[in-house]
Amino acid sequence: MSIKVIVAGFKGRMGATAVDMIKEDKDLVLAALLDPFAKEKEIDGVPVFTDKRELSQFSADVWVDFTTPKVAYENTHFALENGFRPVVGTTGFTKEEISELIDLSASKKIGGLIAPNFAIGAILLMEFAAKASKYFPDLEIIELHHDKKKDAPSGTAVKTAELIKEVRSYKEQGAKDEEETLPGARGAEFDGFRIHSVRLPGLVAHQEVIFGAQGEGLTLRHDSYNRVSFMSGVNLGIKKVVKQEQLVYGLEHLL
Amino acid sequence: MSIKVIVAGFKGRMGATAVDMIKEDKDLVLAALLDPFAKEKEIDGVPVFTDKRELSQFSADVWVDFTTPKVAYENTHFALENGFRPVVGTTGFTKEEISELIDLSASKKIGGLIAPNFAIGAILLMEFAAKASKYFPDLEIIELHHDKKKDAPSGTAVKTAELIKEVRSYKEQGAKDEEETLPGARGAEFDGFRIHSVRLPGLVAHQEVIFGAQGEGLTLRHDSYNRVSFMSGVNLGIKKVVKQEQLVYGLEHLL
Amino acid sequence: MSIKVIVAGFKGRMGATAVDMIKEDKDLVLAALLDPFAKEKEIDGVPVFTDKRELSQFSADVWVDFTTPKVAYENTHFALENGFRPVVGTTGFTKEEISELIDLSASKKIGGLIAPNFAIGAILLMEFAAKASKYFPDLEIIELHHDKKKDAPSGTAVKTAELIKEVRSYKEQGAKDEEETLPGARGAEFDGFRIHSVRLPGLVAHQEVIFGAQGEGLTLRHDSYNRVSFMSGVNLGIKKVVKQEQLVYGLEHLL
Amino acid sequence: MSIKVIVAGFKGRMGATAVDMIKEDKDLVLAALLDPFAKEKEIDGVPVFTDKRELSQFSADVWVDFTTPKVAYENTHFALENGFRPVVGTTGFTKEEISELIDLSASKKIGGLIAPNFAIGAILLMEFAAKASKYFPDLEIIELHHDKKKDAPSGTAVKTAELIKEVRSYKEQGAKDEEETLPGARGAEFDGFRIHSVRLPGLVAHQEVIFGAQGEGLTLRHDSYNRVSFMSGVNLGIKKVVKQEQLVYGLEHLL
């Protein structure tokens, strides 16, 4: 089984990283490259296009898209119309666009994936944390990032906290008469639990969820070092969508 | 909703810890105590029995059993016959006994639980580790215990490794030409991955499963400090079995 | 070499734990026990006293004191006068008392130790953290305690922060335009760095100091599970004071 | 105070990284660049040389050397003769060469540094681990590296173990009747303690030394992500050697 893949937006950083990943996987074949900024006609024997319409009669299984919010919707639509399963990492889709693309894919009976986050590890961490919070309602989140990051807590920490909130029974944690002798020591409050943000040079993007109960503890940690980490999610997406009959939003639906 | 609970084997360490846990939970009522070694007739208003037959007409919802392998099967049978849902932490059941007790419970349409391990955290860790290994086949297990422990690796580490083996695609990890300049440095080999056993005074029972992939890492850790930690599993078992219509073997089936 | 030790306050928790420790060390001999609440005349062949004056002609090398703030000063004075090197874990000495006791010990040329904290691990952590902060001025402290603790941050964390402040070049850490979308996320500010306090059931007393620099990180962590951990410090104190010619305040001076 | 620095070997990876570091530090001035492979005469106003003899009348304070083992000795000699304090990261010096260079520096009363390892964090970790092992003789080392690494344990782990061995009282750790049900689980034996080597994709170079004692634990961890981490050591070396009156071998002597 070898899956033929088109990469749209291959001149960008994510697109280029996806090209490398596809070349290294012997189950995948790089079938075509698309980018309006491309000057080449062919790279290592792979045809290069600058306009998607040139691909309408092309034969391929999957359309990987790391383009821009502006063209991603149109590209995904085009891919579905032409029988290419879309695997889309571009963000900025509206709810209406997603709904419409899901309906289109269902009518064509072909799979697809639009994912705001391709880091399998981060997605597993969130899923595990939410499940554990059902049994261990006492928890705290510590997220650690490089010291150039402006916002605290991180978007991932907030997303994790929200997923936990959906399933955890509300509990106001900590001692009733707790007192901060230095303000902020106990971190940010969210639904009765706490979130702490560490910022240090040398760090990239890390998150720990710590659960405590009488006589035991459970700690879940994800470390993200660079964008290569997204590629296992893209790879998984490519291999899963060829077996699906409908587009999904969010990589978690394929795990 | 308040659940009436009988504790069999309340003179033992686990039984006594269960009694404490039940008393502290306002949703549970300690209905009766059973132990052949009991001298009391009543403790804090709760009737005490030395022979289970005295309980045949008793009214209660759940039968918690921390007795001995010798009597546990008979006790569980008795509980089911008399309409008490058994929650059993005693080990030593044969496969045939478990099958028979499941059938009996199904015919009576009442729930029950026989669990070799009540540590929810340890069970969640195994479940999460197995799931993560599907996406991250590169992993190592580090288990850490006090330095009086004789066997290495720990039973929990081996159980975790077996659960991982069931779902992970086999992979021989490490560099092909890897060399140990000090023998044993790379740990024990299991299905292509490695297990390391740390033994130090001060430690109790801890386990880490570390996953690595291009540009990211995922670490799952469970710390167990004392037997109190089993009680959240017993508590969960009590509350779940009253809603079930059949006995199950293994707490994981109620998570 | 075997050191003869008197334990004052042996009926208290710390004193009793010290007695156990001394009995288990073959280099130490339990010579006498003192406690006003003692009823026994002798325990396992060791003479028991209720009044320190009965010990004035006694032969021993070290006086371990876990009594009360009220009598500890007088006891330490008595020990020095009678040639017993004091190893004192009782708190509440004034600066003047400490000065006077140091002078007295120097005039007698015998060693001694008054220590507010006997946890060697905690003291080493502080010392290492302070030294590392000279080279890695970017750091954060995370301290983790059980959820009955009222104050945050912990006294140990504040002490650690103060020791760091003495040697670290001041630096305002984090991004200049950093913003908390949930207040408190970035923890408590202390001398330009941050302290975070985690409170969870199951935890006892733990502290991490995390240093970050371009391309590297250094993490120092101490875990304290119970009061037994103080005994290695008491043991070390006993063995060190017999070689000193003056009393010191603080176990760090003997490390 | 601004220190004028010559960088020899600026065309190599380490030399180029050193140039970047010097430019970013306002206390340092890049005075000259030397490399036989250089084509430029000047870079951003800094004169470029291909032969060290052209620098004999040059005015500068420090000579940073990241050249090759073949020329490093001669370069260091040249630097000392001409009043430039050498800070040398090139390896391959013989003991005799080092002795001679130290003598030469002492006769000239100028400082200098030859360092096989510039990672301050790694050096601090070793120093702290050795000190802690005096008080906590029970320890294990876990080192974690990428899965392309051939040798186990790592050179740093062996170096750390040797430094610990020098100061720790020998102790055969673990239970006397310990048994490996899977061979290698307990890791490599070194002086009675154990070393474990983890190899996973995504990891770079990490080391943990875990100490255990009754009721407490101490964990020291160093994470190294890339060669930028060496530059804080080079920077420190530059600023220290101008205050010294003799060359030293090993960055630890300047910490």
Short mmCIF file of N, CA, C and O in Angstrom, two decimals, chain B residues 138-140 142 144 147-153 158 171 173-190 194-203 208 210-216, chain D residues 138-140 142 144 147-153 158 171 173-190 194-203 208 210-216:
data_model
loop_
_atom_site.label_atom_id
_atom_site.label_comp_id
_atom_site.label_asym_id
_atom_site.label_seq_id
_atom_site.Cartn_x
_atom_site.Cartn_y
_atom_site.Cartn_z
N ASP B 138 8.37 4.26 20.63
CA ASP B 138 9.66 4.36 21.33
C ASP B 138 9.40 4.76 22.78
O ASP B 138 8.96 5.87 23.05
N LEU B 139 9.71 3.86 23.70
CA LEU B 139 9.42 4.13 25.11
C LEU B 139 10.39 3.37 25.98
O LEU B 139 11.02 2.40 25.56
N GLU B 140 10.53 3.83 27.21
CA GLU B 140 11.27 3.07 28.22
C GLU B 140 10.49 3.19 29.53
O GLU B 140 9.80 4.19 29.77
N ILE B 142 10.84 3.24 33.66
CA ILE B 142 11.70 3.32 34.84
C ILE B 142 10.81 3.11 36.05
O ILE B 142 9.85 3.85 36.26
N LEU B 144 10.77 2.70 40.27
CA LEU B 144 11.60 3.04 41.43
C LEU B 144 10.94 2.55 42.70
O LEU B 144 9.78 2.87 42.96
N ASP B 147 14.72 0.10 48.81
CA ASP B 147 15.84 -0.81 48.58
C ASP B 147 15.77 -2.13 49.36
O ASP B 147 16.79 -2.83 49.46
N LYS B 148 14.59 -2.45 49.87
CA LYS B 148 14.42 -3.78 50.46
C LYS B 148 13.75 -4.72 49.45
O LYS B 148 13.61 -5.90 49.69
N LYS B 149 13.31 -4.18 48.34
CA LYS B 149 12.60 -4.97 47.34
C LYS B 149 13.56 -5.95 46.70
O LYS B 149 14.65 -5.58 46.27
N LYS B 150 13.14 -7.21 46.60
CA LYS B 150 14.03 -8.27 46.10
C LYS B 150 14.02 -8.41 44.58
O LYS B 150 15.03 -8.64 43.96
N ASP B 151 12.82 -8.34 43.99
CA ASP B 151 12.73 -8.63 42.56
C ASP B 151 12.77 -7.37 41.71
O ASP B 151 12.27 -6.32 42.09
N ALA B 152 13.40 -7.52 40.57
CA ALA B 152 13.48 -6.42 39.60
C ALA B 152 13.36 -7.02 38.20
O ALA B 152 14.02 -8.01 37.92
N PRO B 153 12.53 -6.46 37.31
CA PRO B 153 11.65 -5.32 37.55
C PRO B 153 10.43 -5.68 38.42
O PRO B 153 10.19 -6.86 38.66
N VAL B 158 6.19 -5.11 34.84
CA VAL B 158 6.02 -6.22 33.90
C VAL B 158 4.60 -6.23 33.35
O VAL B 158 4.38 -6.39 32.14
N LYS B 171 9.08 -2.97 17.87
CA LYS B 171 10.19 -2.17 17.39
C LYS B 171 11.42 -2.43 18.25
O LYS B 171 11.34 -2.38 19.47
N GLN B 173 14.33 -0.96 19.70
CA GLN B 173 14.76 0.42 19.93
C GLN B 173 16.27 0.56 20.07
O GLN B 173 16.99 -0.42 20.22
N GLY B 174 16.73 1.79 20.07
CA GLY B 174 18.15 2.09 20.28
C GLY B 174 18.94 2.02 18.99
O GLY B 174 18.45 1.55 17.97
N ALA B 175 20.20 2.47 19.05
CA ALA B 175 21.08 2.44 17.88
C ALA B 175 21.43 0.99 17.56
O ALA B 175 21.61 0.17 18.45
N LYS B 176 21.53 0.69 16.27
CA LYS B 176 21.82 -0.68 15.83
C LYS B 176 23.14 -1.18 16.41
O LYS B 176 23.27 -2.34 16.79
N ASP B 177 24.12 -0.27 16.46
CA ASP B 177 25.46 -0.67 16.91
C ASP B 177 25.73 -0.22 18.35
O ASP B 177 26.88 -0.02 18.74
N GLU B 178 24.67 -0.10 19.11
CA GLU B 178 24.75 0.27 20.52
C GLU B 178 25.68 -0.68 21.28
O GLU B 178 25.67 -1.88 21.05
N GLU B 179 26.45 -0.11 22.22
CA GLU B 179 27.39 -0.93 22.96
C GLU B 179 27.39 -0.53 24.43
O GLU B 179 27.47 0.66 24.75
N GLU B 180 27.31 -1.51 25.33
CA GLU B 180 27.37 -1.23 26.76
C GLU B 180 28.82 -1.33 27.24
O GLU B 180 29.40 -2.41 27.26
N THR B 181 29.38 -0.20 27.65
CA THR B 181 30.76 -0.26 28.17
C THR B 181 30.73 -0.73 29.62
O THR B 181 31.72 -1.23 30.13
N LEU B 182 29.58 -0.57 30.28
CA LEU B 182 29.36 -1.19 31.59
C LEU B 182 28.12 -2.07 31.42
O LEU B 182 27.03 -1.55 31.10
N PRO B 183 28.23 -3.38 31.62
CA PRO B 183 27.09 -4.27 31.32
C PRO B 183 25.86 -3.94 32.16
O PRO B 183 25.97 -3.69 33.35
N GLY B 184 24.70 -3.96 31.52
CA GLY B 184 23.45 -3.69 32.21
C GLY B 184 22.98 -2.25 32.10
O GLY B 184 21.85 -1.94 32.46
N ALA B 185 23.85 -1.37 31.58
CA ALA B 185 23.50 0.06 31.53
C ALA B 185 22.18 0.30 30.80
O ALA B 185 21.38 1.13 31.22
N ARG B 186 21.96 -0.45 29.74
CA ARG B 186 20.74 -0.21 28.95
C ARG B 186 19.51 -0.88 29.52
O ARG B 186 18.44 -0.86 28.93
N GLY B 187 19.63 -1.52 30.69
CA GLY B 187 18.44 -2.07 31.35
C GLY B 187 18.01 -3.40 30.78
O GLY B 187 18.72 -4.04 30.00
N ALA B 188 16.82 -3.85 31.21
CA ALA B 188 16.27 -5.13 30.77
C ALA B 188 15.52 -4.94 29.46
O ALA B 188 14.83 -3.95 29.28
N GLU B 189 15.69 -5.91 28.57
CA GLU B 189 15.00 -5.84 27.27
C GLU B 189 13.65 -6.53 27.38
O GLU B 189 13.53 -7.62 27.95
N PHE B 190 12.62 -5.88 26.82
CA PHE B 190 11.28 -6.50 26.78
C PHE B 190 10.62 -6.05 25.49
O PHE B 190 10.34 -4.85 25.32
N ARG B 194 13.05 -1.06 26.80
CA ARG B 194 13.88 -1.29 27.99
C ARG B 194 13.14 -0.95 29.29
O ARG B 194 12.34 -0.01 29.34
N ILE B 195 13.48 -1.70 30.33
CA ILE B 195 12.93 -1.46 31.66
C ILE B 195 14.10 -1.28 32.63
O ILE B 195 15.03 -2.08 32.63
N HIS B 196 14.05 -0.21 33.43
CA HIS B 196 15.10 0.09 34.41
C HIS B 196 14.50 0.07 35.82
O HIS B 196 13.44 0.64 36.05
N SER B 197 15.22 -0.54 36.75
CA SER B 197 14.74 -0.64 38.13
C SER B 197 15.68 0.10 39.06
O SER B 197 16.84 -0.27 39.20
N VAL B 198 15.15 1.14 39.72
CA VAL B 198 15.92 1.92 40.68
C VAL B 198 15.50 1.47 42.09
O VAL B 198 14.32 1.27 42.35
N ARG B 199 16.49 1.29 42.98
CA ARG B 199 16.20 0.87 44.36
C ARG B 199 16.93 1.80 45.31
O ARG B 199 18.18 1.82 45.33
N LEU B 200 16.18 2.57 46.09
CA LEU B 200 16.79 3.52 47.01
C LEU B 200 15.99 3.60 48.30
O LEU B 200 14.76 3.54 48.27
N PRO B 201 16.66 3.80 49.44
CA PRO B 201 15.92 4.04 50.67
C PRO B 201 15.12 5.33 50.52
O PRO B 201 15.52 6.23 49.79
N GLY B 202 13.98 5.39 51.21
CA GLY B 202 13.15 6.59 51.13
C GLY B 202 12.06 6.48 50.08
O GLY B 202 11.00 7.06 50.21
N LEU B 203 12.33 5.71 49.02
CA LEU B 203 11.32 5.52 47.99
C LEU B 203 10.27 4.51 48.47
O LEU B 203 10.55 3.69 49.33
N GLU B 208 7.54 5.31 36.07
CA GLU B 208 7.52 6.29 34.98
C GLU B 208 7.57 5.56 33.65
O GLU B 208 8.38 4.65 33.47
N ILE B 210 8.33 6.66 29.82
CA ILE B 210 8.79 7.80 29.03
C ILE B 210 8.70 7.46 27.55
O ILE B 210 9.26 6.45 27.12
N PHE B 211 8.00 8.29 26.79
CA PHE B 211 7.88 8.11 25.35
C PHE B 211 8.67 9.19 24.64
O PHE B 211 8.65 10.35 25.07
N GLY B 212 9.35 8.83 23.57
CA GLY B 212 10.11 9.83 22.81
C GLY B 212 9.78 9.75 21.34
O GLY B 212 9.56 8.65 20.79
N ALA B 213 9.71 10.90 20.68
CA ALA B 213 9.50 10.95 19.24
C ALA B 213 10.22 12.18 18.72
O ALA B 213 10.68 12.99 19.50
N GLN B 214 10.33 12.33 17.41
CA GLN B 214 11.01 13.49 16.86
C GLN B 214 10.45 14.77 17.46
O GLN B 214 9.28 15.07 17.29
N GLY B 215 11.27 15.49 18.18
CA GLY B 215 10.89 16.80 18.67
C GLY B 215 9.93 16.85 19.84
O GLY B 215 9.49 17.92 20.23
N GLU B 216 9.60 15.69 20.43
CA GLU B 216 8.70 15.74 21.57
C GLU B 216 8.88 14.54 22.49
O GLU B 216 9.53 13.56 22.15
N ASP D 138 23.52 6.54 49.20
CA ASP D 138 22.63 5.75 48.33
C ASP D 138 22.19 6.61 47.17
O ASP D 138 21.45 7.58 47.35
N LEU D 139 22.59 6.22 45.98
CA LEU D 139 22.28 7.04 44.81
C LEU D 139 22.23 6.17 43.57
O LEU D 139 22.77 5.07 43.53
N GLU D 140 21.55 6.66 42.55
CA GLU D 140 21.60 6.03 41.23
C GLU D 140 21.65 7.15 40.19
O GLU D 140 21.17 8.25 40.42
N ILE D 142 20.72 8.21 36.31
CA ILE D 142 19.97 7.92 35.08
C ILE D 142 20.41 8.94 34.05
O ILE D 142 20.27 10.14 34.27
N LEU D 144 20.01 10.14 30.00
CA LEU D 144 19.06 9.97 28.89
C LEU D 144 19.60 10.70 27.66
O LEU D 144 19.92 11.89 27.74
N ASP D 147 18.49 8.39 20.52
CA ASP D 147 18.67 6.96 20.25
C ASP D 147 19.66 6.65 19.12
O ASP D 147 19.67 5.53 18.61
N LYS D 148 20.47 7.63 18.75
CA LYS D 148 21.56 7.35 17.80
C LYS D 148 22.86 7.14 18.56
O LYS D 148 23.88 6.80 17.98
N LYS D 149 22.85 7.41 19.83
CA LYS D 149 24.07 7.31 20.64
C LYS D 149 24.48 5.84 20.76
O LYS D 149 23.66 4.99 21.07
N LYS D 150 25.77 5.57 20.53
CA LYS D 150 26.22 4.19 20.49
C LYS D 150 26.63 3.64 21.85
O LYS D 150 26.39 2.49 22.17
N ASP D 151 27.33 4.45 22.64
CA ASP D 151 27.89 3.95 23.89
C ASP D 151 26.97 4.23 25.07
O ASP D 151 26.30 5.24 25.14
N ALA D 152 26.95 3.27 26.00
CA ALA D 152 26.16 3.41 27.23
C ALA D 152 26.98 2.78 28.36
O ALA D 152 27.50 1.69 28.20
N PRO D 153 27.14 3.44 29.50
CA PRO D 153 26.63 4.78 29.81
C PRO D 153 27.42 5.88 29.11
O PRO D 153 28.48 5.62 28.55
N VAL D 158 29.88 8.50 33.37
CA VAL D 158 31.05 7.82 33.93
C VAL D 158 31.92 8.82 34.69
O VAL D 158 32.38 8.53 35.80
N LYS D 171 29.61 1.69 49.32
CA LYS D 171 28.44 1.00 49.83
C LYS D 171 27.85 0.14 48.73
O LYS D 171 27.63 0.62 47.62
N GLN D 173 24.80 -1.10 47.31
CA GLN D 173 23.40 -0.74 47.47
C GLN D 173 22.44 -1.87 47.11
O GLN D 173 22.84 -2.87 46.53
N GLY D 174 21.18 -1.68 47.43
CA GLY D 174 20.13 -2.64 47.07
C GLY D 174 20.01 -3.75 48.09
O GLY D 174 20.84 -3.89 48.99
N ALA D 175 18.94 -4.55 47.97
CA ALA D 175 18.70 -5.67 48.88
C ALA D 175 19.77 -6.74 48.67
O ALA D 175 20.20 -6.98 47.53
N LYS D 176 20.20 -7.35 49.75
CA LYS D 176 21.25 -8.37 49.65
C LYS D 176 20.84 -9.51 48.72
O LYS D 176 21.67 -10.06 47.98
N ASP D 177 19.55 -9.89 48.79
CA ASP D 177 19.09 -11.05 48.00
C ASP D 177 18.31 -10.60 46.76
O ASP D 177 17.45 -11.31 46.25
N GLU D 178 18.65 -9.42 46.28
CA GLU D 178 18.05 -8.86 45.08
C GLU D 178 18.18 -9.83 43.91
O GLU D 178 19.22 -10.46 43.74
N GLU D 179 17.14 -9.89 43.07
CA GLU D 179 17.17 -10.81 41.93
C GLU D 179 16.58 -10.14 40.69
O GLU D 179 15.50 -9.55 40.76
N GLU D 180 17.27 -10.25 39.57
CA GLU D 180 16.75 -9.70 38.32
C GLU D 180 15.97 -10.78 37.59
O GLU D 180 16.55 -11.77 37.12
N THR D 181 14.65 -10.61 37.47
CA THR D 181 13.88 -11.59 36.71
C THR D 181 14.02 -11.32 35.21
O THR D 181 13.80 -12.21 34.40
N LEU D 182 14.39 -10.09 34.87
CA LEU D 182 14.78 -9.77 33.49
C LEU D 182 16.21 -9.22 33.58
O LEU D 182 16.42 -8.18 34.23
N PRO D 183 17.20 -9.88 32.96
CA PRO D 183 18.58 -9.45 33.15
C PRO D 183 18.83 -8.01 32.70
O PRO D 183 18.34 -7.59 31.66
N GLY D 184 19.58 -7.27 33.51
CA GLY D 184 19.91 -5.89 33.17
C GLY D 184 19.00 -4.87 33.82
O GLY D 184 19.29 -3.67 33.78
N ALA D 185 17.89 -5.33 34.43
CA ALA D 185 16.91 -4.40 34.99
C ALA D 185 17.55 -3.43 35.98
O ALA D 185 17.23 -2.25 36.02
N ARG D 186 18.50 -3.93 36.78
CA ARG D 186 19.08 -3.07 37.80
C ARG D 186 20.21 -2.18 37.28
O ARG D 186 20.85 -1.48 38.04
N GLY D 187 20.44 -2.20 35.97
CA GLY D 187 21.41 -1.28 35.40
C GLY D 187 22.84 -1.74 35.57
O GLY D 187 23.12 -2.87 35.98
N ALA D 188 23.77 -0.83 35.25
CA ALA D 188 25.19 -1.12 35.34
C ALA D 188 25.69 -0.83 36.75
O ALA D 188 25.28 0.16 37.36
N GLU D 189 26.55 -1.69 37.27
CA GLU D 189 27.10 -1.52 38.61
C GLU D 189 28.37 -0.70 38.53
O GLU D 189 29.22 -0.93 37.67
N PHE D 190 28.51 0.29 39.44
CA PHE D 190 29.73 1.08 39.51
C PHE D 190 29.96 1.42 40.98
O PHE D 190 29.16 2.15 41.57
N ARG D 194 24.29 2.18 40.92
CA ARG D 194 23.83 1.78 39.59
C ARG D 194 23.71 2.96 38.62
O ARG D 194 23.37 4.06 39.02
N ILE D 195 23.96 2.65 37.36
CA ILE D 195 23.81 3.64 36.29
C ILE D 195 22.87 3.08 35.22
O ILE D 195 23.03 1.93 34.80
N HIS D 196 21.88 3.88 34.84
CA HIS D 196 20.89 3.46 33.84
C HIS D 196 20.96 4.39 32.62
O HIS D 196 21.03 5.61 32.80
N SER D 197 20.91 3.82 31.44
CA SER D 197 21.00 4.61 30.21
C SER D 197 19.72 4.49 29.41
O SER D 197 19.38 3.40 28.95
N VAL D 198 19.04 5.62 29.23
CA VAL D 198 17.81 5.66 28.45
C VAL D 198 18.14 6.23 27.07
O VAL D 198 18.89 7.20 26.97
N ARG D 199 17.61 5.63 26.01
CA ARG D 199 17.86 6.11 24.64
C ARG D 199 16.53 6.25 23.93
O ARG D 199 15.86 5.25 23.69
N LEU D 200 16.16 7.48 23.59
CA LEU D 200 14.88 7.70 22.92
C LEU D 200 15.01 8.82 21.89
O LEU D 200 15.73 9.79 22.12
N PRO D 201 14.29 8.72 20.78
CA PRO D 201 14.27 9.84 19.84
C PRO D 201 13.67 11.06 20.53
O PRO D 201 12.84 10.92 21.44
N GLY D 202 14.09 12.24 20.13
CA GLY D 202 13.56 13.47 20.72
C GLY D 202 14.44 13.97 21.86
O GLY D 202 14.51 15.17 22.10
N LEU D 203 15.11 13.05 22.55
CA LEU D 203 16.01 13.48 23.63
C LEU D 203 17.31 14.02 23.04
O LEU D 203 17.68 13.68 21.92
N GLU D 208 20.35 12.65 35.33
CA GLU D 208 19.75 12.78 36.65
C GLU D 208 20.56 11.99 37.65
O GLU D 208 20.92 10.84 37.38
N ILE D 210 19.93 10.65 41.43
CA ILE D 210 18.88 10.54 42.44
C ILE D 210 19.49 9.99 43.71
O ILE D 210 20.10 8.92 43.70
N PHE D 211 19.32 10.72 44.82
CA PHE D 211 19.79 10.27 46.12
C PHE D 211 18.60 9.90 46.98
O PHE D 211 17.58 10.59 46.95
N GLY D 212 18.72 8.81 47.76
CA GLY D 212 17.63 8.41 48.64
C GLY D 212 18.14 8.18 50.04
O GLY D 212 19.25 7.67 50.24
N ALA D 213 17.35 8.57 51.04
CA ALA D 213 17.68 8.31 52.43
C ALA D 213 16.36 8.12 53.17
O ALA D 213 15.29 8.35 52.61
N GLN D 214 16.43 7.68 54.42
CA GLN D 214 15.20 7.48 55.17
C GLN D 214 14.34 8.73 55.13
O GLN D 214 14.74 9.79 55.60
N GLY D 215 13.15 8.62 54.55
CA GLY D 215 12.21 9.72 54.59
C GLY D 215 12.47 10.89 53.68
O GLY D 215 11.76 11.89 53.73
N GLU D 216 13.50 10.82 52.83
CA GLU D 216 13.74 11.96 51.94
C GLU D 216 14.46 11.55 50.65
O GLU D 216 14.99 10.44 50.54
#
